[in-house]
Coordinates of N, CA and C and ligand atoms in Angstrom, one line a residue:
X1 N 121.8 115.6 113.3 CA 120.3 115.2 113.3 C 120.1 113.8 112.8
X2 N 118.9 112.4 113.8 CA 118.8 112.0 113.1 C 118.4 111.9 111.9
X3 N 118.0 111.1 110.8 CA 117.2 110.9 109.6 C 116.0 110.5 109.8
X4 N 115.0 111.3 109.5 CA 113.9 110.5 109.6 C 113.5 109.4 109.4
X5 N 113.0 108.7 110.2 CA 113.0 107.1 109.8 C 111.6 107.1 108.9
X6 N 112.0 105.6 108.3 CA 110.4 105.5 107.6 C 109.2 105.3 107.8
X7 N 109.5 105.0 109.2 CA 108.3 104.9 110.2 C 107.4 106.0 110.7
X8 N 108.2 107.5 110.0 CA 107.9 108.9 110.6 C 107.2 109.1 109.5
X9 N 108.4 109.3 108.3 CA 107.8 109.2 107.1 C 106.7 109.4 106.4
X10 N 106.2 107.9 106.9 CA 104.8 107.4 106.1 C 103.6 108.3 107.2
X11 N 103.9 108.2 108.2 CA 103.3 108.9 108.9 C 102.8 108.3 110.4
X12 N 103.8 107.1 111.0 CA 103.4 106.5 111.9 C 102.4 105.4 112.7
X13 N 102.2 105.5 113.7 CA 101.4 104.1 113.8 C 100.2 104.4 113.1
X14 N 99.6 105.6 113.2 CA 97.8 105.4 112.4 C 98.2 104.9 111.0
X15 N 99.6 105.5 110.1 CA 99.4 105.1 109.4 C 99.5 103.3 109.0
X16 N 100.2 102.7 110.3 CA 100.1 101.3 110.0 C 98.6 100.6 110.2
X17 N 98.5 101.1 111.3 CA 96.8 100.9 111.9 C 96.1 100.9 110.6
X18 N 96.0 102.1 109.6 CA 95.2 102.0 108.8 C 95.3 101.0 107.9
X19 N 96.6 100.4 107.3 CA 96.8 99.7 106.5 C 96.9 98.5 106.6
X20 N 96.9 97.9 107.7 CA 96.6 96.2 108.1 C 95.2 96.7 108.5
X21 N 94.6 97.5 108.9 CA 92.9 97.3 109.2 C 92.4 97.6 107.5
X22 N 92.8 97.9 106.6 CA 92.0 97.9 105.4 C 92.5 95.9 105.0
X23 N 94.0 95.9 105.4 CA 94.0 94.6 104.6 C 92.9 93.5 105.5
X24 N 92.7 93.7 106.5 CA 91.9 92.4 107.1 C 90.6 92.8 106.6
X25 N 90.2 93.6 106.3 CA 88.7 93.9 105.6 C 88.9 93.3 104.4
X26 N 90.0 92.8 103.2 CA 89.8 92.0 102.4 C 89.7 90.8 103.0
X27 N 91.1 90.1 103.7 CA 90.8 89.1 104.2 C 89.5 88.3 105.0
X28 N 89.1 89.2 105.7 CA 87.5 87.9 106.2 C 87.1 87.4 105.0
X29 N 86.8 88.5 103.7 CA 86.0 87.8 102.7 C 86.6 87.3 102.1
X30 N 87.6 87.1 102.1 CA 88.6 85.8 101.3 C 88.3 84.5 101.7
X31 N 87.8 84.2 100.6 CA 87.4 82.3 100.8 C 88.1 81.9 100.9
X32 N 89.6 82.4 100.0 CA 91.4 81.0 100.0 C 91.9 81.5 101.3
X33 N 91.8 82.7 102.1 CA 92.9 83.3 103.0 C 92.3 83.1 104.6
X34 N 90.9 83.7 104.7 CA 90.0 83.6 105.6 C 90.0 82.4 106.3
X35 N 90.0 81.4 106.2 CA 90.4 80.0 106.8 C 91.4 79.7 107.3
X36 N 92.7 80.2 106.8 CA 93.9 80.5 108.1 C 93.9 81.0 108.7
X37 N 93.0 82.0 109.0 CA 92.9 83.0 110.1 C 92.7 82.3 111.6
X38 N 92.9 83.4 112.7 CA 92.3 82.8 114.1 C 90.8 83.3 113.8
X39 N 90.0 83.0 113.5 CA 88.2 83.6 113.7 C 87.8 84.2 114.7
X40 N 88.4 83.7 116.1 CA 88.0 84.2 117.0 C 89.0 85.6 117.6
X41 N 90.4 85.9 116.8 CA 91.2 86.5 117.1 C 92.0 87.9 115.9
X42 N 90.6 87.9 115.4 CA 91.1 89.0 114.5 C 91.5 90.6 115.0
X43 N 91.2 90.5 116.2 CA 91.9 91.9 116.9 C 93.1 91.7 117.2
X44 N 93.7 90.1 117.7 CA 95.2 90.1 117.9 C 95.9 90.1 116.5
X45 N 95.2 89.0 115.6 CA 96.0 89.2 114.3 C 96.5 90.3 113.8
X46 N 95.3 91.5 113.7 CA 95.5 92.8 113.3 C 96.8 93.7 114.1
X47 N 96.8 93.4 115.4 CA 97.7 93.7 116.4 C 99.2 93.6 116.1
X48 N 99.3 91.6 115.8 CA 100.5 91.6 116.0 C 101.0 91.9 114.1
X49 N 100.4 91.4 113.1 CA 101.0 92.6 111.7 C 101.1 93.7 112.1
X50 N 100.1 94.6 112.8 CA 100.6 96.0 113.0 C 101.8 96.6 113.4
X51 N 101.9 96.1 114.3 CA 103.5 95.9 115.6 C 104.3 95.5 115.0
X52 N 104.3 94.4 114.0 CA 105.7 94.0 113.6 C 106.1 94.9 112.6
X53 N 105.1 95.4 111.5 CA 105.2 96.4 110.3 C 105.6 97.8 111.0
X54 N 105.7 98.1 112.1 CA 105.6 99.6 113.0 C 107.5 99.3 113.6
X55 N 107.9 98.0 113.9 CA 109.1 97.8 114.9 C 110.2 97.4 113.3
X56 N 109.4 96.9 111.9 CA 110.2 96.7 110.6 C 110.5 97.8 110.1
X57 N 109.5 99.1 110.3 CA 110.1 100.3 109.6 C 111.1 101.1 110.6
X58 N 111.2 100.9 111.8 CA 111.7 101.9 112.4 C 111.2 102.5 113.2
X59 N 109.7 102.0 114.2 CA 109.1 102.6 114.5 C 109.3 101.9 116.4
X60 N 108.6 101.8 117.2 CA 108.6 101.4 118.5 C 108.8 100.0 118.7
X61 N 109.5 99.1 119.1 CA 110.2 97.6 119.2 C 108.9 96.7 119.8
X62 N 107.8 97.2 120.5 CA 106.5 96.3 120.8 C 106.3 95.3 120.5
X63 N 106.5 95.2 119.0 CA 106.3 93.6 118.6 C 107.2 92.5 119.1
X64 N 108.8 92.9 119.5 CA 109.6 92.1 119.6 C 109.5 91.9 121.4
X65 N 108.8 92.8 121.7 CA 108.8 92.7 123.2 C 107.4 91.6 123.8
X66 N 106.4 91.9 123.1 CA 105.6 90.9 122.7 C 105.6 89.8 122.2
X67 N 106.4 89.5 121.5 CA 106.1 88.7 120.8 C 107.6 87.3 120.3
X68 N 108.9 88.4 121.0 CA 110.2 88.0 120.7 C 110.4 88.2 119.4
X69 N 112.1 87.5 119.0 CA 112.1 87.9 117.7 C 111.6 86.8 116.1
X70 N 111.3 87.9 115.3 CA 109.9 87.9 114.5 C 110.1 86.1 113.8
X71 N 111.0 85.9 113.5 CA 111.4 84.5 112.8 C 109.9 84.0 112.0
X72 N 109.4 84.8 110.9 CA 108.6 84.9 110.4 C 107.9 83.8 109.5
X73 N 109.2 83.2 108.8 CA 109.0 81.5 108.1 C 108.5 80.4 109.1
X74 N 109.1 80.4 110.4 CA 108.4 79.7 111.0 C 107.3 79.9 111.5
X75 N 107.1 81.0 111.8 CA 105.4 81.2 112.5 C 104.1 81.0 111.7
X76 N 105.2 81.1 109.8 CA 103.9 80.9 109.3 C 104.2 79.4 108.7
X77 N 105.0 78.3 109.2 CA 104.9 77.0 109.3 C 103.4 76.1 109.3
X78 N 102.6 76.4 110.6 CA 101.5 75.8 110.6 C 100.6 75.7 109.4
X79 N 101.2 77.5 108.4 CA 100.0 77.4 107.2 C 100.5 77.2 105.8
X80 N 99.5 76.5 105.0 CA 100.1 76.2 103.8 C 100.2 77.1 103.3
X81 N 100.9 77.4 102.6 CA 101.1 78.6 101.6 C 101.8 78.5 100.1
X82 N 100.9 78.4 99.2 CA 101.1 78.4 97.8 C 101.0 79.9 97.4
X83 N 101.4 79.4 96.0 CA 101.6 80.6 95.7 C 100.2 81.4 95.3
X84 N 98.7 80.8 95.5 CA 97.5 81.4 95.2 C 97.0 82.3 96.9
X85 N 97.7 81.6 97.7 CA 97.9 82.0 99.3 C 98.1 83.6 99.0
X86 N 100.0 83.6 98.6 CA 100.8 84.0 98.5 C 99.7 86.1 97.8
X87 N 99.4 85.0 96.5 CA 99.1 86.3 95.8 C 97.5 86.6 96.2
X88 N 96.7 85.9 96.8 CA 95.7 86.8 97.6 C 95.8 87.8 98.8
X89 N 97.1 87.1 99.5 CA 97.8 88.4 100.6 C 98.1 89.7 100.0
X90 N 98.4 89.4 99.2 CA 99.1 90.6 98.5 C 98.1 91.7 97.3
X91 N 97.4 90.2 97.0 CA 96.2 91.4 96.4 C 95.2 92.6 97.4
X92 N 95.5 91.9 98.8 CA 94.5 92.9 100.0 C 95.5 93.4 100.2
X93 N 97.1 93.4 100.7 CA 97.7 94.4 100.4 C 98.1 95.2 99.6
X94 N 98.1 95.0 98.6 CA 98.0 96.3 97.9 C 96.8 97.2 97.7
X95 N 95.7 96.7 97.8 CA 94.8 97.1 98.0 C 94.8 98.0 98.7
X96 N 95.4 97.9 100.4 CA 95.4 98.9 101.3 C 96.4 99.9 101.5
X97 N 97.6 99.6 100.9 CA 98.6 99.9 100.1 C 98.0 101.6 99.5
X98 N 97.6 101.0 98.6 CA 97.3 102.4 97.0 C 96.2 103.3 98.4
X99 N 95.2 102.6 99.1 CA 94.5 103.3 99.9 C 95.2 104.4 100.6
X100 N 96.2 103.8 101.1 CA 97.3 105.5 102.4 C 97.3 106.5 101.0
X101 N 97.3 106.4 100.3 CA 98.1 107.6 99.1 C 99.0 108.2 99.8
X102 N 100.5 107.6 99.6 CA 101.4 107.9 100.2 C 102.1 109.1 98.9
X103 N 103.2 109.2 99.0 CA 104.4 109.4 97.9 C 104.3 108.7 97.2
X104 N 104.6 108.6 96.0 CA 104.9 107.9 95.2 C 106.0 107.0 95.5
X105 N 107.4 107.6 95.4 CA 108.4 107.0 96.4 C 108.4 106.8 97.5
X106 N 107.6 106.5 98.7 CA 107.3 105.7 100.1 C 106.5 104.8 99.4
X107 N 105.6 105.1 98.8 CA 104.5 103.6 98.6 C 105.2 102.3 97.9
X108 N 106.2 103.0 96.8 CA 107.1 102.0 95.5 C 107.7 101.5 96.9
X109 N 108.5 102.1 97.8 CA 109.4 101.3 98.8 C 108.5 99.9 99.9
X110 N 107.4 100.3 100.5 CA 107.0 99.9 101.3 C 106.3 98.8 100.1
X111 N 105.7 98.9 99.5 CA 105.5 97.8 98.4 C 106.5 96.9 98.2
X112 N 107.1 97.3 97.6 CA 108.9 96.2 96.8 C 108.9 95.4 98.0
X113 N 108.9 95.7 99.5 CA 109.2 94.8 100.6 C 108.3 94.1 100.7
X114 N 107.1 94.5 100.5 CA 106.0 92.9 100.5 C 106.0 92.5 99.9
X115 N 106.3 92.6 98.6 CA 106.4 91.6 97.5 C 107.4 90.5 98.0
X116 N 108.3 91.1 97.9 CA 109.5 90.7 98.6 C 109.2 89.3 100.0
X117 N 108.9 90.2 100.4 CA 108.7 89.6 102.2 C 107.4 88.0 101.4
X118 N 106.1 88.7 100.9 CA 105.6 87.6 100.7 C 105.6 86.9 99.7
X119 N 106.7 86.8 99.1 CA 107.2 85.6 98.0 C 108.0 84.9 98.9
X120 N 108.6 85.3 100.1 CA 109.9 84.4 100.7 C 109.0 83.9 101.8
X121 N 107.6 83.6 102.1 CA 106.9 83.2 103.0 C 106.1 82.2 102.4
X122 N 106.3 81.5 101.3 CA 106.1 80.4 100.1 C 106.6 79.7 100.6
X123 N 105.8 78.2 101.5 CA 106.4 77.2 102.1 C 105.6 75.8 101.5
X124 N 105.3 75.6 100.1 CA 104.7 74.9 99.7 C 104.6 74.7 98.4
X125 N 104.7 73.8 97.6 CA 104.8 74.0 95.9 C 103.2 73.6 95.6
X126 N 102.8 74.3 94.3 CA 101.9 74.6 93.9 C 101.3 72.8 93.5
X127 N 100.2 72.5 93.6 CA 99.8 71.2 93.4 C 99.8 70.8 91.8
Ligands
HEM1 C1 100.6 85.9 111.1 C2 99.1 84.1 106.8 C3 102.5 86.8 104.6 C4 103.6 88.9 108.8 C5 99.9 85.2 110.1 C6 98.8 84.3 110.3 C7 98.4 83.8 109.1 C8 99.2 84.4 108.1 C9 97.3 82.8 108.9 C10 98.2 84.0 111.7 C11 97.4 85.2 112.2 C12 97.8 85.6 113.6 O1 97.2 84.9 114.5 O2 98.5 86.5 113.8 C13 99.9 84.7 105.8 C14 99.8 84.4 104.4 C15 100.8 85.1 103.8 C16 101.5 85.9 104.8 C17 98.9 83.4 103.8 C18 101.1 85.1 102.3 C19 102.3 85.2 101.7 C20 103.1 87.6 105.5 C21 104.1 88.6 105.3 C22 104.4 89.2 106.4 C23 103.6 88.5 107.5 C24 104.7 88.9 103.9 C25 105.4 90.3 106.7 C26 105.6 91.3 105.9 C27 102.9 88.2 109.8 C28 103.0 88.5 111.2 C29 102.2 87.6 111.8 C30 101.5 86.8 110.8 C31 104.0 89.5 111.8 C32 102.0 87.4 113.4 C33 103.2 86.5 113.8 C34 103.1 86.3 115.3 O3 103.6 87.1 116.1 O4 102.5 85.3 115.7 N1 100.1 85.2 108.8 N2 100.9 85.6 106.0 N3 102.8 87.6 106.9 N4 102.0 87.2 109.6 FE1 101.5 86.4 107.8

């Protein structure tokens, strides 16, 4: 049998759906973050986080068929990113994060990797 992947786990695409659609609800109102956004393209944005968080856990490869593969430091090249960037991303995710009320152990896991993931997306030293 396989092992359930973590993509089953948590509970699948709604559950990613839900969790990049609660984070972009902090983000618009973010005055540091909301400015890198596309403004006119916050359904793709939501899209392509969704896809890639859905094809990172184990879940359906869409993002990489869309989008090729993720090479994620460079895409976020165009934007500056300090570490006040850094930690407003992560304060809307977590935010939507604690929202799923997962396991305790799914949520510690899928957490540890954003931290993770968004400290190594730090392409700028603090002024
Ligand atoms: C795209 C900002 C961290 C995954 C973007 C975009 C911005 C952005 C402005 C463009 C939106 C779009 O058009 O799709 C940031 C900032 C971060 C951060 C300020 C702070 C650390 C992360 C992390 C991940 C991630 C940790 C993964 C876990 C993505 C993905 C895209 C994206 C998958 C779409 C890439 C594409 O296919 O074009 N990010 N990001 N980002 N970000 Fe981030």
């Amino acid at each position: 049998e396989e092992p359930q992947s973590f993509y089953d786990a948590v509970g699948g695409e709604e559950t990613f759906r839900r969790l990049v659609h609660r984070f972009y609800e902090g983000v618009v109102k973010d005055p540091v973050l909301w400015p890198l956004y596309p403004q006119d393209d916050l359904a793709g944005a939501e899209e392509r986080l969704q896809l890639f968080l859905m094809q990172y856990w184990g879940g359906p490869s869409t993002y990489s068929q869309q989008r090729g593969h993720p090479r994620l430091r460079m895409r976020h090249n165009p934007f500056v990113i300090r570490s006040a960037e850094r930690d407003a991303w992560l304060k809307h995710m977590h935010d939507a994060v604690v929202h799923l009320e997962l396991p305790e152990e799914l949520e510690k896991r899928l957490w540890d990797y954003l931290v993770y993931a968004a400290h190594s997306m730090v392409n700028a030293p603090d002024a």
